Amino acid sequence: LPPMQSFYQGWLFISACLKQRKCKQVLASTRKLHAGAEGSKVSPSAAPERLPFCRVTEEDLAFFRKILPGRTIVDPDLVEPSNVDWLKSVRGSSEVLLRPQTTEEVSQILSYCNSRNLAVNPQGGNTGLVGGSVPVYDELILSTSLMNKILNFDSISGVLTCQAGCVLENLSFYLEERDYIMPLDLGAKGSCQIGGNVATNAGGLRLLRYGSLHGTVLGLELVLADGQVLDCLSTLRKDNTGYDLKQLFIGSEGTLGVITAVSILCPRKPKSVNVVFLGCETFEQLLKTFQLCKGMLGEILSAFEFLDSECMRLLNTHLKLPNPISDCPFYIVIETSGSDPTHDAQKLHNFLEEAMTSSLVSDGTVATEEAKIKALWSLRERVTEALTHDGFTHKYDISLPVERIYQLVTDMRKHLGNQAKSVVGYGHVGKTT
Amino acid sequence: LPPMQSFYQGWLFISACLKQRKCKQVLASTRKLHAGAEGSKVSPSAAPERLPFCRVTEEDLAFFRKILPGRTIVDPDLVEPSNVDWLKSVRGSSEVLLRPQTTEEVSQILSYCNSRNLAVNPQGGNTGLVGGSVPVYDELILSTSLMNKILNFDSISGVLTCQAGCVLENLSFYLEERDYIMPLDLGAKGSCQIGGNVATNAGGLRLLRYGSLHGTVLGLELVLADGQVLDCLSTLRKDNTGYDLKQLFIGSEGTLGVITAVSILCPRKPKSVNVVFLGCETFEQLLKTFQLCKGMLGEILSAFEFLDSECMRLLNTHLKLPNPISDCPFYIVIETSGSDPTHDAQKLHNFLEEAMTSSLVSDGTVATEEAKIKALWSLRERVTEALTHDGFTHKYDISLPVERIYQLVTDMRKHLGNQAKSVVGYGHVGKTT
């Protein structure tokens, strides 16, 4: 790839579903189940070497059971789901799953593990697609799933403070009842947790409108590796006292500490939401449509996403989701969010008229009711799911200058030839203000 | 003050212009001019102790003159403006002003000063109001004023990359010709520099709409104290590779390194801008007007600022700026920015009608042409300037839950009694999405 330049960039997920033959080779080269305490099997060369951490003893388990009664899980069947990632592409061999409920418990766990030299793998919703959420070897899994309390919501400021294990969709439901929304939205919202979102600096579908977590996260509570609790849980929109330490933890993937609580600035729920699903003949037309749409929809544009015809084929085949418009090489999902339904409808109408008459798009459909909006969104959000039904998936989540992102899919198709069942591209196009 | 809570917060500048008698006492207790190399005078107890840094020698000056020919300033008259802050409230006693033009020169200066144990005071536009921009003793002043080159602007992505010494207003002019604007705006824009804005994490008038610099600054180039250049000059909207180190430097006030270049995401220039100037009888009505305005103006609201009648009196007296509406205890400046003039005008009309009929505001005027917009904005932006004409000013820039901010002004008035000529309050009210 050429070096990154300061062009406008898009996000591209390229996924290749490999054919059976290739699939076996790939599986053979992924991490193997480690045999645990008696372990003798060597990890494949792709995995990093196991560092000289201690192995869990009965005394360790006795300690954990004391501080987490009933929440120290060692039954292999119950630990299993936490050892395997969502795409089932990597697998760890942890034998212990710890489920703390409070910051104090997390602190006790980490303090103990630090003194005992035990490796720890913090885990949120385990929805990551790059294998970062599961152990490599026999690390203890510290799950935040039971840390799911909302601590405070201020309906004047829109500042939500909650424990790290709150599921994104639950927070969304909670807020929507109060006329607010979360500043981020992801396809994995039903399982992913806010702590994991922050730890991985998730961008998602609303970044275009509400900006990155570096701007919307106002405070974090963290537990460092030695058990020390770091309270950066400010709820002020601007807090210039001292260094903004919490920023370092956003995107640090659990390597600097465990996020135990988050305070985040939530926007008002828009009074009017519209979703448009459009078809384009070429990727160039898709990009021109994006430029047009930025100009004509302006401040109400809240998402601009794309998928290609291969994605649509997989959605049809595996999830029985019908194409709502005529077949096209490229599809666009555009969302607007605004405060005046009449104004929004008019802006959208003007944009669509211009896009149609200038032949940038060849077909399209608009949704204003919630059910249809959800149906259109699912065409974009469920692509990853459709891929898992097609075979073993290799997935790359990359940022590139927007003009070049689709070229990579075309190149990959050529490169893989008939070794892959399908090579598809989809992602966020619009990520600037 | 009570502890900060998670209420919606506002920014309040309280300024008290002290009477002559008090003024002299205060001046006597501010930092004195230090006598320099032969120095024997002791700094007042308010200042921190001078640390055991070396003093500048002729050899040092010879080195600086070699790397910065003609830009190593030792003439006391020329160094003087850099020793005194804008409010003339604090004064350092530096004898050397260094004016590098390149990152390499900054690196050479810091590397040399580090090896020689010489203290350095990085300085941007020297517009800060809290005394942070000038030396305390005889620190060398490293001014970024000559580092004023725009390095790149990408008109597709809106990403601007420039040297740290670019003046904010010059960047604004440059961008406006290209149909973009800076994501921040300050009263000091004519002198303040982007590097200083980032180093102090300046919020300013557009934070309400475009968010904080933690979200809009995409990359920084920095020189550490030992001269090492740290290149975090990414121009990607989302860059999740490794820790986001640059975040630590945003708001670090030059204590971690010198910012030499900035890349920043700039929004499109709005097609329609309106400014409204309103009068309210009570601060409570002002807050209710803010709530109403957030709901009815929604995504086009770009600023909500206030000043009190004392500010207006000083603007009239010292700057001859007339009050455009009838006398009121409180005044509001509201700005909208949008993509459709008709829609924006209609939203604004509906809001004003509602605010008037519900008696939240007692008088008001609207501006749509640039000259009148500037005139209305200057009533808010020039308050600080008006204060400097009134006497010696003590100024506090604080964040508080919005419901309580004006109480502080009232309390301060009582507390100071007739020791102060005037105690005024003004600031940003709206800082959430």
Tab-separated table of C-alpha atoms in Angstrom, chain B:
chain	number	residue	atom	x	y	z
B	1	LEU	CA	-17.111	26.549	45.982
B	2	PRO	CA	-19.130	23.350	46.192
B	3	PRO	CA	-17.596	20.302	44.497
B	4	MET	CA	-18.240	20.003	40.787
B	5	GLN	CA	-21.264	17.937	39.987
B	6	SER	CA	-22.507	16.421	36.807
B	7	PHE	CA	-24.848	19.251	35.987
B	8	TYR	CA	-24.757	21.035	32.744
B	9	GLN	CA	-21.917	23.448	33.101
B	10	GLY	CA	-21.172	26.879	31.769
B	11	TRP	CA	-18.026	28.953	31.556
B	12	LEU	CA	-17.912	32.098	33.502
B	13	PHE	CA	-15.370	34.836	33.371
B	14	ILE	CA	-15.610	36.949	36.476
B	15	SER	CA	-13.596	40.082	36.308
B	16	ALA	CA	-13.206	42.623	39.027
B	17	CYS	CA	-11.658	45.978	38.267
B	18	LEU	CA	-10.144	47.110	41.504
B	19	LYS	CA	-10.075	50.668	42.761
B	20	GLN	CA	-6.804	52.622	42.860
B	21	ARG	CA	-6.019	51.919	46.503
B	22	LYS	CA	-6.558	48.197	46.235
B	23	CYS	CA	-4.883	48.198	42.869
B	24	LYS	CA	-1.560	49.322	44.307
B	25	GLN	CA	-1.640	46.617	46.939
B	26	VAL	CA	-2.299	43.995	44.314
B	27	LEU	CA	0.423	45.267	42.031
B	28	ALA	CA	2.861	45.176	44.910
B	29	SER	CA	2.086	41.544	45.469
B	30	THR	CA	2.524	40.489	41.840
B	31	ARG	CA	5.818	39.215	40.564
B	32	LYS	CA	8.519	41.830	40.318
B	33	LEU	CA	10.986	42.390	37.552
B	34	HIS	CA	13.899	40.157	38.317
B	35	ALA	CA	17.332	41.744	38.193
B	36	GLY	CA	18.741	39.092	35.855
B	37	ALA	CA	22.188	37.596	36.044
B	38	GLU	CA	23.309	39.851	38.865
B	39	GLY	CA	19.929	39.261	40.470
B	40	SER	CA	19.666	39.714	44.186
B	41	LYS	CA	16.060	40.791	44.521
B	42	VAL	CA	13.823	38.180	46.004
B	43	SER	CA	10.610	37.232	44.305
B	44	PRO	CA	7.434	37.689	46.352
B	45	SER	CA	6.045	34.732	48.220
B	46	ALA	CA	3.287	34.205	45.621
B	47	ALA	CA	5.785	33.123	42.962
B	48	PRO	CA	7.373	29.659	42.967
B	49	GLU	CA	11.031	29.550	43.904
B	50	ARG	CA	13.548	29.889	41.094
B	51	LEU	CA	14.872	26.405	40.405
B	52	PRO	CA	18.633	25.873	40.095
B	53	PHE	CA	18.791	26.480	36.345
B	54	CYS	CA	21.908	28.029	34.878
B	55	ARG	CA	21.985	31.624	33.720
B	56	VAL	CA	22.592	32.574	30.113
B	57	THR	CA	26.240	33.264	29.279
B	58	GLU	CA	27.925	34.963	26.330
B	59	GLU	CA	28.849	31.521	24.995
B	60	ASP	CA	25.194	30.524	25.051
B	61	LEU	CA	24.248	33.650	23.131
B	62	ALA	CA	26.999	32.931	20.605
B	63	PHE	CA	25.493	29.481	20.050
B	64	PHE	CA	21.971	30.851	19.628
B	65	ARG	CA	23.196	33.581	17.253
B	66	LYS	CA	24.875	30.918	15.153
B	67	ILE	CA	21.728	28.825	14.728
B	68	LEU	CA	19.288	31.778	14.731
B	69	PRO	CA	21.165	34.625	13.010
B	70	GLY	CA	19.218	37.880	13.480
B	71	ARG	CA	16.573	35.991	15.449
B	72	THR	CA	18.296	35.892	18.844
B	73	ILE	CA	16.875	38.990	20.501
B	74	VAL	CA	18.586	40.531	23.544
B	75	ASP	CA	17.589	44.218	23.207
B	76	PRO	CA	15.524	44.742	26.417
B	77	ASP	CA	12.984	46.930	24.573
B	78	LEU	CA	12.361	44.155	22.084
B	79	VAL	CA	12.246	41.408	24.725
B	80	GLU	CA	9.921	43.421	26.995
B	81	PRO	CA	6.595	42.637	25.236
B	82	SER	CA	7.320	38.926	25.685
B	83	ASN	CA	8.001	39.371	29.395
B	84	VAL	CA	4.573	40.859	30.161
B	85	ASP	CA	1.206	39.193	29.721
B	86	TRP	CA	-1.724	40.742	27.839
B	87	LEU	CA	-3.516	41.837	31.017
B	88	LYS	CA	-0.215	43.263	32.320
B	89	SER	CA	-0.804	41.388	35.559
B	90	VAL	CA	2.442	39.387	35.677
B	91	ARG	CA	5.955	40.052	34.487
B	92	GLY	CA	9.036	37.924	33.892
B	93	SER	CA	12.633	39.016	33.501
B	94	SER	CA	13.900	37.067	30.537
B	95	GLU	CA	16.804	38.650	28.687
B	96	VAL	CA	16.706	36.465	25.602
B	97	LEU	CA	13.988	35.963	23.038
B	98	LEU	CA	14.576	33.187	20.507
B	99	ARG	CA	12.572	33.159	17.284
B	100	PRO	CA	13.032	29.849	15.464
B	101	GLN	CA	11.439	29.252	12.056
B	102	THR	CA	11.698	25.475	11.804
B	103	THR	CA	11.165	22.345	13.873
B	104	GLU	CA	14.853	21.582	13.437
B	105	GLU	CA	15.771	24.917	15.023
B	106	VAL	CA	13.416	24.278	17.959
B	107	SER	CA	15.042	20.892	18.375
B	108	GLN	CA	18.540	22.423	18.365
B	109	ILE	CA	17.515	25.063	20.930
B	110	LEU	CA	15.948	22.569	23.317
B	111	SER	CA	18.738	20.051	22.940
B	112	TYR	CA	21.283	22.771	23.754
B	113	CYS	CA	19.286	24.209	26.670
B	114	ASN	CA	18.808	20.730	28.061
B	115	SER	CA	22.531	20.035	27.992
B	116	ARG	CA	23.274	23.475	29.484
B	117	ASN	CA	20.469	23.291	32.114
B	118	LEU	CA	18.837	26.499	30.861
B	119	ALA	CA	15.131	27.050	31.550
B	120	VAL	CA	12.868	27.682	28.546
B	121	ASN	CA	9.465	29.368	28.335
B	122	PRO	CA	7.633	28.446	25.106
B	123	GLN	CA	5.423	31.310	23.955
B	124	GLY	CA	2.743	31.620	21.285
B	125	GLY	CA	0.667	34.756	20.787
B	126	ASN	CA	1.021	35.727	24.464
B	127	THR	CA	-2.712	36.341	24.680
B	128	GLY	CA	-3.359	34.108	27.706
B	129	LEU	CA	-5.274	35.681	30.569
B	130	VAL	CA	-3.911	33.593	33.410
B	131	GLY	CA	-0.230	34.535	33.311
B	132	GLY	CA	0.913	31.224	31.865
B	133	SER	CA	2.581	32.592	28.759
B	134	VAL	CA	5.381	34.684	30.278
B	135	PRO	CA	8.502	33.709	32.243
B	136	VAL	CA	8.469	33.755	36.030
B	137	TYR	CA	12.206	34.535	36.250
B	138	ASP	CA	14.861	34.674	33.566
B	139	GLU	CA	13.762	31.722	31.411
B	140	LEU	CA	14.699	31.963	27.760
B	141	ILE	CA	11.613	32.761	25.713
B	142	LEU	CA	11.139	30.464	22.742
B	143	SER	CA	8.613	32.230	20.558
B	144	THR	CA	6.780	30.343	17.798
B	145	SER	CA	5.759	33.590	16.053
B	146	LEU	CA	7.964	33.041	13.003
B	147	MET	CA	6.750	29.462	12.566
B	148	ASN	CA	3.758	30.663	10.624
B	149	LYS	CA	3.674	28.562	7.459
B	150	ILE	CA	0.658	26.641	6.273
B	151	LEU	CA	2.068	23.261	5.290
B	152	ASN	CA	-0.889	21.671	3.588
B	153	PHE	CA	-4.622	21.956	3.130
B	154	ASP	CA	-6.702	19.196	1.650
B	155	SER	CA	-9.899	20.630	0.245
B	156	ILE	CA	-11.588	17.224	0.065
B	157	SER	CA	-11.022	16.166	3.665
B	158	GLY	CA	-10.847	19.646	5.204
B	159	VAL	CA	-7.622	18.720	6.996
B	160	LEU	CA	-5.294	21.677	7.563
B	161	THR	CA	-1.652	21.119	8.501
B	162	CYS	CA	0.367	24.133	9.594
B	163	GLN	CA	3.205	25.328	11.784
B	164	ALA	CA	2.373	26.092	15.400
B	165	GLY	CA	2.882	29.840	15.112
B	166	CYS	CA	0.109	30.474	12.588
B	167	VAL	CA	-2.243	33.134	13.915
B	168	LEU	CA	-5.785	31.788	14.315
B	169	GLU	CA	-7.378	34.599	12.319
B	170	ASN	CA	-4.934	34.152	9.435
B	171	LEU	CA	-5.874	30.480	9.296
B	172	SER	CA	-9.534	31.485	9.315
B	173	PHE	CA	-9.048	33.873	6.383
B	174	TYR	CA	-7.081	31.238	4.477
B	175	LEU	CA	-9.815	28.647	5.037
B	176	GLU	CA	-12.761	30.900	4.307
B	177	GLU	CA	-11.400	31.500	0.811
B	178	ARG	CA	-11.523	27.731	0.411
B	179	ASP	CA	-15.048	27.373	1.797
B	180	TYR	CA	-13.975	26.015	5.190
B	181	ILE	CA	-13.668	27.441	8.712
B	182	MET	CA	-11.515	26.702	11.748
B	183	PRO	CA	-13.277	24.473	14.323
B	184	LEU	CA	-12.431	27.009	17.035
B	185	ASP	CA	-12.834	30.744	17.407
B	186	LEU	CA	-11.654	33.028	20.191
B	187	GLY	CA	-11.849	36.715	20.977
B	188	ALA	CA	-8.030	36.778	20.783
B	189	LYS	CA	-8.030	35.346	17.253
B	190	GLY	CA	-6.089	38.279	15.800
B	191	SER	CA	-3.011	37.422	17.874
B	192	CYS	CA	-3.335	33.949	19.367
B	193	GLN	CA	-1.538	31.090	17.644
B	194	ILE	CA	-2.814	27.627	16.864
B	195	GLY	CA	0.071	25.990	18.764
B	196	GLY	CA	-0.835	27.955	21.871
B	197	ASN	CA	-4.516	27.154	21.375
B	198	VAL	CA	-3.684	23.449	21.366
B	199	ALA	CA	-1.174	23.699	24.235
B	200	THR	CA	-3.831	25.343	26.406
B	201	ASN	CA	-6.741	23.290	25.008
B	202	ALA	CA	-8.621	26.464	24.180
B	203	GLY	CA	-12.370	25.992	24.000
B	204	GLY	CA	-13.725	29.220	22.642
B	205	LEU	CA	-16.917	30.178	20.922
B	206	ARG	CA	-17.442	27.192	18.612
B	207	LEU	CA	-16.961	24.343	21.093
B	208	LEU	CA	-20.744	24.035	21.347
B	209	ARG	CA	-20.915	23.025	17.705
B	210	TYR	CA	-17.606	21.505	16.670
B	211	GLY	CA	-16.404	19.964	19.928
B	212	SER	CA	-13.082	20.137	21.730
B	213	LEU	CA	-9.578	20.040	20.284
B	214	HIS	CA	-9.260	16.480	21.588
B	215	GLY	CA	-11.636	15.565	18.788
B	216	THR	CA	-10.611	17.989	16.024
B	217	VAL	CA	-6.817	17.893	16.346
B	218	LEU	CA	-5.768	14.933	14.220
B	219	GLY	CA	-2.033	15.215	14.638
B	220	LEU	CA	0.780	17.107	16.338
B	221	GLU	CA	4.482	17.474	15.773
B	222	LEU	CA	6.320	18.037	19.028
B	223	VAL	CA	9.812	18.670	20.291
B	224	LEU	CA	10.548	17.194	23.706
B	225	ALA	CA	12.719	18.915	26.299
B	226	ASP	CA	15.856	17.082	25.156
B	227	GLY	CA	15.342	18.131	21.547
B	228	GLN	CA	13.845	14.871	20.353
B	229	VAL	CA	11.223	15.394	17.646
B	230	LEU	CA	8.012	13.412	18.154
B	231	ASP	CA	6.072	13.028	14.933
B	232	CYS	CA	2.392	12.423	15.710
B	233	LEU	CA	1.317	14.435	12.682
B	234	SER	CA	-1.365	12.042	11.467
B	235	THR	CA	-4.024	13.459	9.202
B	236	LEU	CA	-6.396	10.535	9.548
B	237	ARG	CA	-9.796	11.145	11.116
B	238	LYS	CA	-9.384	7.966	13.116
B	239	ASP	CA	-5.966	6.511	13.768
B	240	ASN	CA	-5.968	3.603	16.172
B	241	THR	CA	-2.381	2.490	15.718
B	242	GLY	CA	-0.761	2.503	19.150
B	243	TYR	CA	-1.451	4.911	21.964
B	244	ASP	CA	-2.806	8.327	21.046
B	245	LEU	CA	0.190	10.113	22.564
B	246	LYS	CA	-0.572	13.510	21.086
B	247	GLN	CA	-3.669	13.749	23.316
B	248	LEU	CA	-1.431	14.231	26.359
B	249	PHE	CA	0.064	17.373	24.823
B	250	ILE	CA	-3.344	18.974	24.245
B	251	GLY	CA	-3.724	21.193	27.286
B	252	SER	CA	-0.281	20.430	28.693
B	253	GLU	CA	0.715	24.132	28.494
B	254	GLY	CA	4.170	23.498	27.090
B	255	THR	CA	5.251	21.422	30.074
B	256	LEU	CA	5.742	18.205	28.094
B	257	GLY	CA	7.236	19.655	24.950
B	258	VAL	CA	6.921	22.388	22.356
B	259	ILE	CA	4.215	21.952	19.729
B	260	THR	CA	5.763	22.774	16.354
B	261	ALA	CA	3.029	21.720	13.916
B	262	VAL	CA	-0.658	20.893	14.050
B	263	SER	CA	-3.050	19.075	11.754
B	264	ILE	CA	-6.670	19.861	12.409
B	265	LEU	CA	-10.008	18.864	10.934
B	266	CYS	CA	-11.901	21.892	9.643
B	267	PRO	CA	-15.655	22.038	9.059
B	268	ARG	CA	-17.234	23.355	5.867
B	269	LYS	CA	-18.093	27.036	5.937
B	270	PRO	CA	-21.797	27.235	6.748
B	271	LYS	CA	-23.937	28.664	3.945
B	272	SER	CA	-26.015	30.642	6.372
B	273	VAL	CA	-25.031	32.376	9.620
B	274	ASN	CA	-27.351	34.378	11.866
B	275	VAL	CA	-26.630	36.172	15.107
B	276	VAL	CA	-29.259	37.229	17.613
B	277	PHE	CA	-28.697	39.627	20.507
B	278	LEU	CA	-31.297	39.296	23.260
B	279	GLY	CA	-32.019	40.854	26.628
B	280	CYS	CA	-33.313	39.011	29.723
B	281	GLU	CA	-34.593	40.242	33.075
B	282	THR	CA	-33.114	37.432	35.186
B	283	PHE	CA	-30.400	34.791	34.903
B	284	GLU	CA	-33.075	32.156	35.353
B	285	GLN	CA	-34.864	33.413	32.246
B	286	LEU	CA	-31.554	33.348	30.422
B	287	LEU	CA	-31.145	29.653	31.283
B	288	LYS	CA	-34.705	28.897	30.232
B	289	THR	CA	-34.010	30.663	26.950
B	290	PHE	CA	-31.002	28.393	26.521
B	291	GLN	CA	-33.088	25.250	27.027
B	292	LEU	CA	-35.727	26.495	24.585
B	293	CYS	CA	-33.103	27.406	22.047
B	294	LYS	CA	-31.370	23.996	22.254
B	295	GLY	CA	-34.684	22.326	21.496
B	296	MET	CA	-35.864	24.665	18.736
B	297	LEU	CA	-32.600	25.496	16.959
B	298	GLY	CA	-31.157	21.994	17.344
B	299	GLU	CA	-28.327	21.201	14.952
B	300	ILE	CA	-27.910	24.787	13.710
B	301	LEU	CA	-27.156	26.298	17.134
B	302	SER	CA	-23.456	27.183	17.085
B	303	ALA	CA	-22.979	29.541	20.037
B	304	PHE	CA	-24.787	30.707	23.158
B	305	GLU	CA	-22.921	33.397	25.111
B	306	PHE	CA	-23.870	35.862	27.803
B	307	LEU	CA	-22.779	39.138	29.398
B	308	ASP	CA	-24.302	41.179	32.201
B	309	SER	CA	-25.342	44.845	32.347
B	310	GLU	CA	-22.047	45.813	34.004
B	311	CYS	CA	-20.176	44.494	30.952
B	312	MET	CA	-22.467	46.547	28.722
B	313	ARG	CA	-21.775	49.670	30.782
B	314	LEU	CA	-18.005	49.171	30.361
B	315	LEU	CA	-18.385	48.524	26.608
B	316	ASN	CA	-20.341	51.807	26.328
B	317	THR	CA	-17.962	53.800	28.496
B	318	HIS	CA	-14.554	52.630	27.330
B	319	LEU	CA	-15.069	51.383	23.769
B	320	LYS	CA	-18.073	53.553	22.805
B	321	LEU	CA	-19.951	50.443	21.717
B	322	PRO	CA	-23.663	51.229	21.879
B	323	ASN	CA	-26.229	48.816	23.262
B	324	PRO	CA	-28.270	47.696	20.217
B	325	ILE	CA	-31.328	46.939	22.351
B	326	SER	CA	-32.981	48.381	25.458
B	327	ASP	CA	-31.225	48.115	28.828
B	328	CYS	CA	-31.529	44.725	30.516
B	329	PRO	CA	-29.767	42.984	33.397
B	330	PHE	CA	-28.526	40.194	31.078
B	331	TYR	CA	-27.677	39.894	27.406
B	332	ILE	CA	-27.380	36.803	25.206
B	333	VAL	CA	-25.549	36.278	21.916
B	334	ILE	CA	-26.908	33.328	19.951
B	335	GLU	CA	-25.340	32.183	16.687
B	336	THR	CA	-26.778	29.715	14.190
B	337	SER	CA	-24.839	28.101	11.332
B	338	GLY	CA	-26.537	25.978	8.731
B	339	SER	CA	-26.701	24.865	5.135
B	340	ASP	CA	-30.066	26.353	4.125
B	341	PRO	CA	-30.777	30.068	4.752
B	342	THR	CA	-34.552	29.644	4.438
B	343	HIS	CA	-34.715	26.749	6.886
B	344	ASP	CA	-32.397	28.506	9.337
B	345	ALA	CA	-34.409	31.746	9.202
B	346	GLN	CA	-37.596	29.825	9.833
B	347	LYS	CA	-36.177	27.917	12.812
B	348	LEU	CA	-34.872	31.170	14.236
B	349	HIS	CA	-38.191	32.930	13.690
B	350	ASN	CA	-40.094	30.172	15.471
B	351	PHE	CA	-37.681	30.253	18.375
B	352	LEU	CA	-37.804	34.038	18.739
B	353	GLU	CA	-41.587	34.086	18.590
B	354	GLU	CA	-41.764	31.482	21.337
B	355	ALA	CA	-39.139	33.259	23.477
B	356	MET	CA	-40.966	36.594	23.142
B	357	THR	CA	-44.504	35.339	23.711
B	358	SER	CA	-43.433	33.327	26.762
B	359	SER	CA	-41.738	36.500	28.068
B	360	LEU	CA	-38.335	34.825	28.434
B	361	VAL	CA	-36.644	37.674	26.612
B	362	SER	CA	-37.658	41.314	26.767
B	363	ASP	CA	-35.902	42.732	23.705
B	364	GLY	CA	-33.707	41.587	20.844
B	365	THR	CA	-32.197	42.163	17.425
B	366	VAL	CA	-31.198	39.797	14.604
B	367	ALA	CA	-28.275	40.084	12.172
B	368	THR	CA	-27.787	38.253	8.916
B	369	GLU	CA	-25.275	40.498	7.111
B	370	GLU	CA	-21.627	40.145	8.006
B	371	ALA	CA	-21.064	43.716	9.240
B	372	LYS	CA	-23.937	43.569	11.707
B	373	ILE	CA	-22.969	40.037	12.769
B	374	LYS	CA	-19.468	41.308	13.568
B	375	ALA	CA	-20.875	44.282	15.476
B	376	LEU	CA	-23.061	42.043	17.644
B	377	TRP	CA	-20.242	39.563	18.253
B	378	SER	CA	-17.910	42.376	19.308
B	379	LEU	CA	-20.190	43.102	22.264
B	380	ARG	CA	-19.238	39.725	23.621
B	381	GLU	CA	-15.680	39.488	22.317
B	382	ARG	CA	-14.488	42.921	23.455
B	383	VAL	CA	-15.599	42.720	27.091
B	384	THR	CA	-12.086	41.712	28.195
B	385	GLU	CA	-10.639	44.691	26.330
B	386	ALA	CA	-13.185	47.082	27.899
B	387	LEU	CA	-12.176	45.807	31.330
B	388	THR	CA	-8.507	46.634	30.827
B	389	HIS	CA	-9.517	50.283	30.347
B	390	ASP	CA	-11.367	50.314	33.633
B	391	GLY	CA	-8.453	49.609	35.941
B	392	PHE	CA	-6.421	46.728	37.245
B	393	THR	CA	-8.315	43.557	36.427
B	394	HIS	CA	-8.478	40.309	38.352
B	395	LYS	CA	-9.962	37.624	36.185
B	396	TYR	CA	-11.173	34.103	36.889
B	397	ASP	CA	-11.965	31.661	34.109
B	398	ILE	CA	-13.960	28.853	35.642
B	399	SER	CA	-16.366	26.044	34.748
B	400	LEU	CA	-19.425	25.473	36.894
B	401	PRO	CA	-22.826	23.827	36.709
B	402	VAL	CA	-24.709	26.369	34.634
B	403	GLU	CA	-27.434	26.899	37.215
B	404	ARG	CA	-24.937	28.277	39.664
B	405	ILE	CA	-22.524	30.313	37.638
B	406	TYR	CA	-24.067	33.720	38.099
B	407	GLN	CA	-24.475	33.288	41.839
B	408	LEU	CA	-20.711	33.504	42.025
B	409	VAL	CA	-20.728	37.003	40.532
B	410	THR	CA	-23.355	38.137	43.011
B	411	ASP	CA	-21.390	36.625	45.883
B	412	MET	CA	-18.184	38.249	44.671
B	413	ARG	CA	-19.853	41.651	44.467
B	414	LYS	CA	-20.981	41.343	48.065
B	415	HIS	CA	-17.611	40.063	49.151
B	416	LEU	CA	-15.594	42.841	47.522
B	417	GLY	CA	-18.038	45.627	48.405
B	418	ASN	CA	-16.620	49.011	47.510
B	419	GLN	CA	-13.076	47.700	47.124
B	420	ALA	CA	-13.858	46.977	43.476
B	421	LYS	CA	-14.944	49.472	40.820
B	422	SER	CA	-16.910	46.766	39.067
B	423	VAL	CA	-17.479	43.033	39.264
B	424	VAL	CA	-18.761	41.570	36.008
B	425	GLY	CA	-19.724	38.154	34.652
B	426	TYR	CA	-19.716	36.915	31.048
B	427	GLY	CA	-18.964	33.690	29.220
B	428	HIS	CA	-20.046	30.651	27.291
B	429	VAL	CA	-23.274	29.054	28.414
B	430	GLY	CA	-23.735	26.359	25.837
B	431	LYS	CA	-21.072	23.707	25.664
B	432	THR	CA	-22.914	20.489	25.028
B	433	THR	CA	-24.100	18.980	21.788
